[in-house]
Amino acid sequence: MIDYARDDDGVVTLTMDDPTQSANTMNAAYVTAMTAAVDRLYAERDQVTGVIVTSAKKTFFAGGDLPTMARATADDAPALFELLSTIKRDFRRLETYGRPVVAAINGAALGGGLEVALACHYRIALDTPGTRLGFPEVTLGLLPGAGGVTRTVRMLGLTPALTTWLLTGRRLRPSDAVTNGLLDAVASTPAELVALAREWIVANPEATQPWDRPGYRMPGGTPASRSTAAQLPAFPATLRQQLKGAALPAPEKILATAVEGAQVDFETAQIIETRNLITLLTGRIAKNMIGALFFDLRAVNGGLARPNVEVTEPARRVAVLGAGMMGAGIAQACARAGFDVVVKDVTPELAARAAGPGITTTADVTDLAGCDVVIEAVFEDPAVKRDVFAEVLPVVAPDALLASNTSTLPITGLAEGTDRPADFLGMHFFSPVARMPLLELVAGARTSDATVARAFDLGRRLGKTPIVVNDGRGFFTSRVIGKFLDEAIGMLTEGVPAPSIEHAALQAGYPTGPLALADEVSLTLVQRIRVQFEAADSGFVRLPAHALVDAMVDDHDRPGRGAGRGFYAYGEGKRSGLWEGLAAMSTTAGRAVPLDDLKDRFLFAEALDARRCLAEGVLRTAEDGNVGSILGIGYPAWTGGVLRFADQHADFDGRARELADRYGARFEPA
């Protein structure tokens, strides 16, 4: 696991290289190997002038052993404490070795990898496109528990450590990591990386960590200092504001670990950090988040739902039909991924809206000749979509992949407008395309496996996470998020105050309140989608929420944020507060609804429909549902995804029946 090599100058290079994995992790093999390496360093100290810690992998160190972490229970707490104590003991022995120790970071150093580097006296990173440094633990419901919190706070001070590194989950490029204090230098080549490390060792034979030097003072002061003490009350208030009231244990534990650890000596701070990490590791929320954002995400990106079909001719030239916001975003994503992109609209002026590096814009269909991918992103009208495909099909490559960026219209019906339904599928991008990582691939009744495989590979080349679902109105994401919006708007008709609705969703962990989200989507679009659903389904059940949306759009002319008026009022493009007329929109006398009921109505409405999607075959895999719900429609990450929430709930069906008794049969579990 760790190769130990001492040269003629007495410099020992510890090269981490796990033979069983493509990346180094903090597994049992690492722990044993690091202990042995440090033992040998101490045994040979008289012959050692310095130490370089590096990696033989493409990355430096990938972090903790998540498969082991995910299995941890309360019964494992003593063993976990011993394991973490061993890791920290070896780090402490390394940084107090009495010889300069340099981390030569040749790739990504995230989580545990950054903690390895922090136990060294000096850190140099190779400036490659994939090199990132950071603590992503908070995004998995954990905290950096191998000294990450303790050392970062002592190196930078409480405020920078928390706001830049520990609470954000940010992954910084080397230059940004230097600016923000955890990296000392950047190398442009592997040879320079080693040379800089050796130069620093020669120049700093008596290197120590800042906190081990006489007279050390924590940057910004400890909580006992007057300036920091004055700021302390704002820390939890700011965190609560950032979390929008959601009760998430990992950020809270990180804050507690940092502040409490800053008030005690280094070793005691390490113990506080260990205990708080074990509390998170053995809890339910971390398991949910690791399950979705590590295991499920890895499975989805690895092609769990991708048909086992070899694609011999990868896509090269992409035609995007429509230069609106979505079309322009898709074109830019394709251009950034290295595709030759042509954007067509009805006039040169409209097409020019999508202009950018690597993008040709046109109103002439003949400019699409040879395109082997067509992505349509025009108005959500089946007739319009069929017309644009009919125009371009005679021009593009005869075997071109044909995709519609519709969010709700059934793909099977759209494909009937072409003579190549086997090559046709839905590619539902999410707005804004540049930021949203999800891509929903929708297979119609006649879409071939080869087409799905080609689209999946295209999505991965775009840097997206592609989930694969089967056809059905609204597919998976739009259908399920519709339940979220219907439930919120239905609460308005019941007389639940609008601020209570928004706050309940935020406290449940949703990133945006549902009324604000409806304004962003536009109430006009919400209305149009519902009308389409209603026209296609003879058994469609009208809800009070539907009548309220009709009243907002048709009677009160409040179609959403784009028009500057919806559930919210707007000034200069920004929300200025909830519309004062909402209170009069209730159709029944207001009643007090417990906060827990409000939160669960959101969570259960979506989870129940996701279960139906899986049972009906709209969802092909539960993993797609979990990942799609978090990355695509903002289902709270602490749940581990919409289907995991149902599976891990102590009494999901019982609670659903309770909600059904109080609020309606839509909550009856199948």
XYZ file of C-alpha atoms in Angstrom:
670
model
C 0.000 0.000 0.000
C 2.864 2.420 0.829
C 6.254 2.100 -0.841
C 9.142 3.297 1.343
C 12.218 4.512 -0.536
C 15.196 6.438 0.922
C 17.689 8.045 -1.451
C 21.358 8.922 -0.959
C 20.440 12.357 0.402
C 18.354 10.791 3.151
C 15.009 11.869 1.669
C 12.351 9.194 2.165
C 9.529 9.055 -0.371
C 6.334 7.397 0.854
C 4.346 6.474 -2.264
C 0.752 5.440 -1.640
C -0.418 2.827 -4.140
C -3.247 0.505 -3.118
C -2.880 -2.605 -5.333
C -6.548 -3.551 -4.903
C -8.157 -0.248 -5.976
C -7.876 2.394 -8.666
C -7.638 5.062 -5.962
C -6.111 5.226 -2.497
C -8.593 5.288 0.377
C -8.332 5.207 4.149
C -9.075 1.480 4.378
C -7.574 -1.184 6.652
C -4.645 -1.748 4.270
C -3.783 1.948 4.385
C -3.946 2.078 8.193
C -1.616 -0.909 8.561
C 0.776 0.403 5.923
C 0.959 3.933 7.344
C 1.679 2.628 10.824
C 4.487 0.462 9.435
C 5.893 3.359 7.389
C 5.923 5.737 10.354
C 7.465 3.052 12.583
C 10.241 2.636 10.042
C 10.762 6.400 9.800
C 11.320 6.556 13.540
C 13.626 3.535 13.488
C 15.776 5.153 10.773
C 15.495 8.760 11.894
C 19.238 9.307 12.075
C 19.507 8.469 8.359
C 16.491 10.576 7.297
C 16.720 14.233 6.258
C 13.118 14.669 5.108
C 9.986 12.927 3.899
C 7.888 13.289 0.735
C 4.367 11.830 0.771
C 2.947 11.219 -2.696
C 0.893 8.772 -4.753
C 1.380 6.409 -7.697
C -2.273 6.826 -8.698
C -3.754 9.465 -10.993
C -5.223 10.981 -7.836
C -3.393 11.654 -4.598
C -5.905 10.143 -2.183
C -9.639 9.662 -2.578
C -10.698 9.898 1.065
C -12.378 7.634 3.575
C -13.458 4.040 3.071
C -17.136 4.757 2.390
C -18.277 1.113 2.026
C -17.038 0.446 5.561
C -18.491 3.715 6.846
C -21.905 2.950 5.382
C -22.127 -0.290 7.396
C -21.235 1.280 10.753
C -23.700 0.856 13.614
C -23.716 1.964 17.224
C -22.162 -1.376 18.158
C -19.168 -0.473 16.006
C -18.470 2.775 17.874
C -15.616 1.426 20.070
C -13.856 -0.124 17.069
C -14.333 3.069 15.059
C -12.874 5.107 17.894
C -9.820 2.855 17.977
C -9.414 2.997 14.185
C -9.651 6.786 14.032
C -7.310 7.111 17.007
C -4.734 4.990 15.179
C -4.994 7.093 12.016
C -4.645 10.294 14.027
C -1.779 8.929 16.098
C 0.204 8.187 12.932
C -0.542 11.646 11.521
C 0.600 13.192 14.796
C 3.785 11.119 14.817
C 4.464 12.225 11.245
C 4.074 15.942 11.928
C 6.143 15.766 15.140
C 8.830 13.565 13.563
C 11.503 16.225 13.744
C 12.197 16.207 10.012
C 10.505 18.241 7.254
C 7.548 16.416 5.710
C 6.134 17.546 2.341
C 2.934 16.441 0.612
C 3.543 16.183 -3.145
C -0.071 16.171 -4.281
C -0.205 14.737 -7.798
C -3.995 14.781 -8.249
C -7.229 15.220 -6.340
C -6.887 15.338 -2.549
C -10.390 15.285 -1.142
C -11.574 14.517 2.367
C -9.144 12.043 3.867
C -6.668 12.889 1.126
C -6.522 16.509 2.217
C -6.187 15.332 5.806
C -3.101 13.310 4.824
C -1.661 16.474 3.283
C -2.494 18.614 6.320
C -0.440 16.284 8.507
C 2.585 17.374 6.459
C 4.470 20.616 7.035
C 4.274 21.842 3.437
C 1.864 21.096 0.595
C 2.556 21.347 -3.139
C -0.031 20.363 -5.768
C 0.373 19.477 -9.423
C -1.677 21.905 -11.499
C -3.705 19.522 -13.676
C -7.337 19.878 -14.828
C -8.499 17.222 -12.378
C -6.622 18.366 -9.293
C -9.031 19.553 -6.610
C -8.638 20.012 -2.865
C -11.495 20.124 -0.411
C -13.648 18.545 2.247
C -16.781 17.078 0.604
C -17.762 15.261 3.802
C -20.580 17.668 4.663
C -22.325 16.713 1.400
C -22.372 13.091 2.596
C -23.639 13.852 6.090
C -20.180 13.548 7.661
C -17.336 15.719 8.937
C -13.569 15.580 8.259
C -12.698 13.327 11.180
C -9.040 12.402 10.633
C -7.802 15.754 11.872
C -9.381 17.856 9.128
C -11.438 20.119 11.362
C -8.784 20.412 14.057
C -5.896 21.285 11.743
C -7.839 23.576 9.400
C -9.116 25.674 12.303
C -5.627 25.964 13.793
C -4.116 26.823 10.440
C -6.644 29.398 9.235
C -8.790 30.422 12.203
C -12.430 29.670 12.866
C -14.181 31.871 10.327
C -12.082 31.081 7.215
C -11.923 27.387 8.104
C -15.691 27.114 8.426
C -16.883 29.412 5.674
C -14.375 28.499 2.958
C -13.590 24.844 3.608
C -15.467 22.853 6.224
C -19.122 23.839 5.798
C -19.197 24.317 2.039
C -18.024 21.015 0.564
C -16.173 23.107 -2.059
C -13.509 21.488 -4.218
C -10.924 24.137 -5.018
C -8.412 24.270 -7.847
C -4.767 24.437 -6.731
C -4.443 28.183 -7.311
C -7.594 28.840 -5.265
C -6.395 26.489 -2.537
C -3.184 28.560 -2.280
C -5.218 31.759 -2.048
C -7.376 30.228 0.674
C -4.524 29.003 2.803
C -4.385 25.206 2.735
C -1.897 24.827 -0.122
C 1.584 26.345 -0.195
C 2.734 25.977 -3.802
C 1.743 24.762 -7.265
C 3.867 22.767 -9.713
C 3.288 22.589 -13.454
C 4.968 19.214 -14.070
C 5.600 16.027 -12.046
C 9.338 16.726 -12.174
C 8.823 20.223 -10.787
C 6.569 18.799 -8.071
C 9.373 16.561 -6.783
C 12.025 19.260 -7.228
C 10.050 21.809 -5.213
C 9.468 19.266 -2.463
C 13.180 18.473 -2.214
C 14.147 22.153 -2.273
C 11.803 22.908 0.602
C 13.170 20.001 2.643
C 16.732 21.310 2.224
C 15.666 24.852 3.136
C 13.587 23.868 6.201
C 15.414 21.161 8.168
C 13.688 22.147 11.437
C 10.130 22.274 10.085
C 7.224 22.028 12.516
C 3.504 22.672 12.397
C 2.428 26.194 13.416
C 0.502 24.919 16.439
C 3.590 23.115 17.751
C 5.740 26.257 17.821
C 6.302 28.283 20.994
C 4.008 31.263 21.213
C 1.504 29.949 18.646
C -1.722 31.957 18.451
C -4.768 30.813 16.515
C -5.459 33.166 13.581
C -8.347 35.435 14.493
C -8.210 34.314 18.099
C -9.762 31.478 20.092
C -13.334 31.656 21.413
C -11.817 33.038 24.609
C -10.547 36.121 22.791
C -12.713 39.211 22.880
C -13.048 39.589 19.110
C -13.970 35.968 18.435
C -16.252 35.744 21.471
C -18.231 38.657 20.097
C -18.717 36.811 16.811
C -19.645 33.416 18.260
C -23.397 34.017 18.707
C -23.654 34.789 14.996
C -22.173 31.430 13.937
C -25.201 29.215 14.671
C -27.600 31.909 13.490
C -25.759 32.214 10.179
C -25.650 28.444 9.782
C -29.366 28.156 10.433
C -29.989 30.855 7.850
C -27.819 29.015 5.311
C -29.648 25.749 6.007
C -32.973 27.626 5.705
C -34.120 26.119 8.989
C -33.476 22.500 8.003
C -32.105 20.368 10.827
C -29.028 18.757 9.270
C -26.649 17.141 11.761
C -23.409 17.269 9.750
C -23.077 21.068 9.445
C -24.132 21.439 13.060
C -21.519 18.908 14.204
C -18.823 20.578 12.093
C -19.588 23.925 13.716
C -19.590 22.382 17.194
C -16.355 20.478 16.529
C -14.600 23.605 15.272
C -15.711 25.909 18.083
C -15.287 23.408 20.913
C -11.961 22.182 19.540
C -10.638 25.740 19.347
C -11.067 26.099 23.126
C -8.945 23.107 24.145
C -5.529 21.615 23.457
C -4.788 19.772 20.203
C -5.232 16.236 21.533
C -8.542 17.012 23.227
C -9.763 18.678 20.046
C -8.919 15.480 18.168
C -11.052 13.452 20.577
C -13.994 15.852 20.190
C -13.672 15.516 16.417
C -13.591 11.702 16.600
C -16.645 11.458 18.825
C -18.695 13.772 16.626
C -17.727 11.873 13.481
C -18.745 8.560 15.040
C -22.102 10.043 16.017
C -22.674 10.959 12.367
C -21.278 7.691 10.986
C -23.614 5.560 13.046
C -26.661 7.704 12.314
C -29.328 7.262 9.658
C -28.842 10.468 7.686
C -25.205 9.835 6.750
C -26.158 6.354 5.569
C -28.922 7.827 3.432
C -26.636 10.410 1.873
C -23.756 8.016 1.281
C -26.207 5.544 -0.209
C -27.543 8.046 -2.731
C -24.649 10.379 -3.438
C -21.927 7.740 -3.488
C -23.291 4.262 -4.172
C -26.383 5.130 -6.240
C -24.603 7.933 -8.081
C -21.660 5.685 -8.890
C -24.016 2.986 -10.162
C -26.002 5.393 -12.327
C -22.932 7.045 -13.831
C -21.407 3.614 -14.335
C -24.272 2.610 -16.604
C -26.598 0.608 -14.360
C -29.566 1.376 -16.622
C -27.574 1.693 -19.850
C -28.411 -1.109 -22.304
C -25.468 -3.421 -22.890
C -24.915 -2.275 -26.464
C -21.562 -1.335 -27.943
C -21.488 2.083 -29.584
C -18.886 1.966 -32.340
C -19.345 5.483 -33.734
C -19.388 8.171 -31.041
C -21.220 11.415 -31.783
C -19.289 14.226 -33.446
C -21.648 16.921 -34.764
C -24.712 18.115 -32.857
C -27.677 20.037 -34.254
C -29.701 21.982 -31.679
C -33.134 23.100 -32.860
C -34.231 26.270 -31.082
C -32.016 29.034 -29.692
C -34.036 29.912 -26.609
C -32.691 29.634 -23.079
C -32.704 25.829 -23.061
C -31.440 25.457 -26.620
C -28.601 27.899 -26.007
C -27.686 26.131 -22.754
C -27.627 22.718 -24.454
C -25.536 24.086 -27.328
C -23.000 25.598 -24.941
C -22.742 22.340 -22.990
C -22.104 20.417 -26.207
C -19.517 22.943 -27.400
C -17.662 22.818 -24.080
C -17.515 19.028 -24.416
C -15.772 19.382 -27.769
C -18.626 18.745 -30.189
C -19.109 20.646 -33.416
C -22.439 22.421 -32.739
C -24.937 23.996 -35.131
C -27.946 25.848 -33.715
C -30.938 26.475 -35.987
C -33.862 28.812 -35.434
C -36.432 30.363 -37.752
C -34.380 33.529 -38.415
C -30.653 34.305 -38.262
C -31.338 36.871 -35.546
C -33.124 34.370 -33.307
C -30.476 31.726 -33.914
C -27.748 34.205 -32.970
C -29.015 34.165 -29.369
C -27.082 30.908 -28.947
C -23.835 32.184 -30.451
C -20.660 31.220 -28.635
C -17.267 29.551 -29.042
C -17.569 26.361 -31.076
C -21.169 27.118 -32.075
C -22.464 27.938 -35.548
C -25.885 29.597 -35.719
C -28.162 29.491 -38.745
C -31.672 29.679 -40.136
C -30.746 27.524 -43.126
C -31.593 23.864 -42.667
C -28.922 22.794 -45.148
C -26.267 23.856 -42.610
C -27.276 20.809 -40.546
C -25.934 18.413 -43.159
C -23.956 15.594 -41.592
C -25.106 16.159 -38.001
C -25.218 12.795 -36.218
C -27.170 14.105 -33.219
C -30.319 16.256 -33.277
C -31.572 17.787 -30.021
C -34.849 19.663 -30.346
C -35.551 22.404 -27.795
C -38.515 24.324 -29.176
C -41.902 25.284 -27.719
C -43.752 22.548 -25.781
C -46.259 21.851 -28.533
C -46.352 18.434 -30.246
C -47.227 19.910 -33.635
C -44.337 22.385 -33.528
C -41.915 19.648 -32.513
C -43.065 17.327 -35.301
C -42.694 20.134 -37.851
C -39.081 20.916 -36.939
C -38.109 17.234 -37.096
C -39.823 16.859 -40.460
C -37.758 19.771 -41.766
C -34.349 18.513 -40.646
C -34.595 14.738 -41.129
C -33.895 14.833 -44.881
C -30.679 16.780 -44.209
C -28.995 15.265 -41.143
C -27.105 11.967 -41.118
C -29.385 9.036 -41.964
C -28.632 7.308 -38.660
C -28.601 10.468 -36.519
C -29.697 10.234 -32.907
C -33.011 12.097 -32.586
C -33.825 13.665 -29.227
C -36.517 15.949 -27.869
C -35.851 18.114 -24.828
C -39.457 17.926 -23.684
C -40.175 17.797 -19.968
C -43.668 16.255 -20.150
C -44.845 15.307 -23.652
C -44.905 11.535 -24.267
C -41.990 10.463 -26.427
C -43.867 7.672 -28.178
C -46.310 10.170 -29.648
C -43.598 12.585 -30.740
C -41.652 9.743 -32.372
C -44.678 8.881 -34.505
C -44.102 12.159 -36.311
C -40.879 10.736 -37.780
C -40.152 7.702 -39.915
C -37.400 6.595 -37.483
C -39.026 5.978 -34.075
C -36.273 3.518 -33.102
C -33.746 6.376 -33.211
C -35.953 8.761 -31.222
C -35.930 9.418 -27.454
C -36.326 12.153 -24.901
C -33.300 14.009 -23.548
C -34.710 16.134 -20.755
C -32.106 18.690 -19.651
C -32.651 20.766 -16.526
C -32.352 24.536 -16.253
C -29.871 26.123 -16.034
C -28.102 23.538 -18.180
C -24.611 24.665 -17.154
C -25.272 24.046 -13.453
C -27.774 21.210 -13.293
C -25.992 17.824 -13.381
C -28.954 15.598 -14.263
C -30.080 14.388 -17.678
C -33.320 12.386 -17.910
C -33.299 9.990 -20.887
C -36.785 8.840 -21.882
C -37.261 5.710 -23.979
C -40.424 5.596 -26.072
C -42.304 2.408 -26.927
C -40.192 1.880 -30.061
C -36.882 3.437 -28.961
C -34.068 0.942 -29.542
C -31.551 -0.081 -26.904
C -28.788 1.202 -29.169
C -30.383 4.652 -29.181
C -30.564 4.718 -25.391
C -26.936 3.607 -25.174
C -25.837 6.323 -27.625
C -27.725 8.984 -25.667
C -26.300 7.745 -22.368
C -22.745 7.960 -23.696
C -23.456 11.420 -25.084
C -24.741 12.529 -21.675
C -21.623 11.284 -19.915
C -19.438 13.144 -22.425
C -21.377 16.279 -21.512
C -20.505 15.681 -17.870
C -24.100 14.862 -16.949
C -25.531 12.082 -14.809
C -28.018 10.316 -17.125
C -30.936 8.441 -15.598
C -32.961 6.211 -17.937
C -36.754 6.098 -17.624
C -39.602 4.761 -19.728
C -42.250 6.846 -21.429
C -45.246 8.293 -19.643
C -46.713 11.746 -19.344
C -44.343 13.788 -17.201
C -41.867 10.890 -17.216
C -40.381 10.670 -13.716
C -39.042 14.062 -12.654
C -41.792 16.359 -13.947
C -44.499 13.983 -12.784
C -43.162 13.671 -9.237
C -42.305 17.338 -8.741
C -45.865 18.068 -9.862
C -47.052 16.330 -6.680
C -44.869 18.678 -4.644
C -46.379 21.759 -6.314
C -49.947 20.428 -6.158
C -49.584 19.738 -2.448
C -48.279 23.231 -1.722
C -50.931 25.010 -3.770
C -53.561 22.754 -2.225
C -52.426 23.905 1.196
C -53.198 27.471 0.122
C -56.781 26.480 -0.672
C -57.042 24.986 2.821
C -56.153 28.315 4.368
C -52.601 27.400 5.386
C -50.645 30.683 5.401
C -48.251 30.950 2.468
C -45.212 31.704 4.673
C -45.895 28.520 6.637
C -45.962 26.513 3.405
C -42.629 27.916 2.246
C -40.942 27.533 5.625
C -42.188 23.955 6.038
C -40.602 22.928 2.735
C -37.320 24.634 3.589
C -37.255 23.046 7.030
C -37.891 19.664 5.417
C -34.691 20.213 3.444
C -35.969 21.350 0.057
C -33.680 23.967 -1.538
C -36.560 26.257 -2.569
C -40.055 26.900 -1.294
C -42.720 25.385 -3.579
C -44.533 28.666 -4.245
C -41.265 30.328 -5.235
C -40.499 27.305 -7.421
C -43.911 27.495 -9.099
C -43.214 31.137 -9.952
C -39.832 30.182 -11.425
C -41.386 27.425 -13.550
C -44.259 29.822 -14.378
C -47.851 29.235 -13.409
C -48.759 29.395 -17.088
C -46.595 26.333 -17.749
C -47.963 24.576 -14.660
C -51.463 25.232 -15.987
C -50.638 24.092 -19.522
C -49.047 20.839 -18.345
C -52.074 20.081 -16.185
C -54.428 20.754 -19.082
C -52.400 18.344 -21.223
C -52.572 15.701 -18.492
C -56.305 16.238 -18.153
C -56.950 15.951 -21.891
C -54.951 12.718 -22.133
C -56.445 10.963 -19.101
C -60.184 10.346 -18.804
C -59.696 9.449 -15.151
C -57.875 12.660 -14.289
C -58.924 14.006 -10.883
C -59.201 17.784 -10.571
C -57.905 19.162 -7.310
C -58.635 22.480 -5.582
C -55.020 23.389 -6.407
C -55.825 23.306 -10.118
C -58.655 25.802 -9.744
C -56.405 28.113 -7.752
C -53.749 28.075 -10.497
C -56.445 28.863 -13.074
C -57.589 31.777 -10.940
C -54.035 33.085 -10.543
C -53.390 32.983 -14.298
C -56.795 33.775 -15.796
C -58.481 35.980 -13.202
C -55.595 37.764 -11.494
C -53.035 37.840 -14.340
C -50.240 36.541 -12.124
C -48.413 34.031 -14.369
C -45.094 33.876 -12.497
C -41.698 35.440 -12.089
C -41.119 36.008 -15.808
C -43.996 38.490 -15.813
C -42.965 40.006 -12.498
C -46.048 38.772 -10.624
C -47.067 35.381 -9.309
C -47.378 33.942 -5.827
C -44.688 36.492 -5.046
C -44.432 40.172 -5.881
C -41.262 41.287 -7.641
C -39.295 44.477 -7.886
C -36.370 44.949 -10.244
C -36.394 41.230 -10.976
C -36.112 40.187 -7.332
C -38.733 38.697 -5.015
C -40.018 41.416 -2.720
C -42.446 39.297 -0.711
C -45.481 37.062 -1.030
C -48.423 38.576 -2.872
C -50.773 40.120 -0.372
C -53.820 38.718 -2.184
C -52.930 35.087 -1.417
C -54.844 35.047 1.847
C -58.071 35.609 -0.090
C -57.412 32.613 -2.364
C -58.398 30.043 0.253
C -61.615 28.154 -0.539
C -62.094 26.881 3.007
C -61.730 28.272 6.485
C -58.138 28.164 7.632
C -57.127 25.474 10.058
C -54.010 24.870 12.067
C -51.873 22.175 10.444
C -48.941 20.787 12.467
C -45.543 21.664 11.013
C -44.551 17.986 10.886
C -47.655 17.270 8.809
C -46.813 20.041 6.372
C -43.275 18.695 5.942
C -44.414 15.091 5.594
C -47.100 15.978 3.075
C -44.370 17.192 0.738
C -42.054 14.252 1.354
C -44.762 11.595 1.194
C -46.590 13.016 -1.820
C -43.431 12.649 -3.900
C -42.325 9.344 -2.359
C -45.701 7.707 -2.944
C -45.747 8.753 -6.584
C -42.141 7.613 -7.046
C -43.208 4.196 -5.747
C -45.954 4.179 -8.356
C -43.419 5.144 -11.037
C -41.291 2.157 -10.069
C -44.270 -0.209 -9.946
C -45.553 1.006 -13.330
C -42.155 0.656 -14.982
C -41.657 4.365 -15.599
C -38.582 4.068 -13.405
C -36.273 1.265 -14.460
C -34.196 1.254 -11.271
C -34.563 2.592 -7.744
C -31.095 4.107 -8.064
C -32.271 6.265 -10.963
C -35.180 7.431 -8.827
C -33.022 8.326 -5.847
C -30.353 10.137 -7.842
C -32.864 11.820 -10.151
C -34.935 13.130 -7.259
C -31.961 14.750 -5.517
C -30.063 16.084 -8.534
C -33.059 16.973 -10.691
C -36.000 18.105 -8.582
C -34.517 19.096 -5.231
C -35.766 16.230 -3.064
C -33.930 16.690 0.256
C -30.511 15.042 0.115
C -30.678 13.946 3.768
C -33.341 11.406 2.792
C -31.006 9.560 0.423
C -33.523 9.979 -2.363
C -37.238 9.655 -2.867
C -37.389 5.849 -2.758
C -34.799 5.398 -0.013
C -36.861 7.765 2.134
C -39.780 5.360 1.901
C -37.641 2.259 2.438
C -35.774 3.507 5.508
C -38.727 5.222 7.214
C -39.633 3.521 10.489
C -43.312 3.194 9.471
C -43.815 4.670 6.027
C -47.133 2.996 5.252
C -48.521 3.739 8.690
C -47.612 7.410 8.479
C -49.020 7.553 4.926
C -52.373 6.191 6.146
C -52.358 8.767 8.929
C -51.881 11.539 6.353
C -54.604 9.974 4.178
C -57.066 10.078 7.080
C -56.328 13.755 7.662
C -55.772 15.135 4.169
C -57.122 12.805 1.513
C -56.945 9.456 -0.232
C -53.951 10.513 -2.363
C -51.772 9.528 0.590
C -53.048 5.943 0.730
C -50.046 3.653 0.215
C -50.316 1.220 -2.694
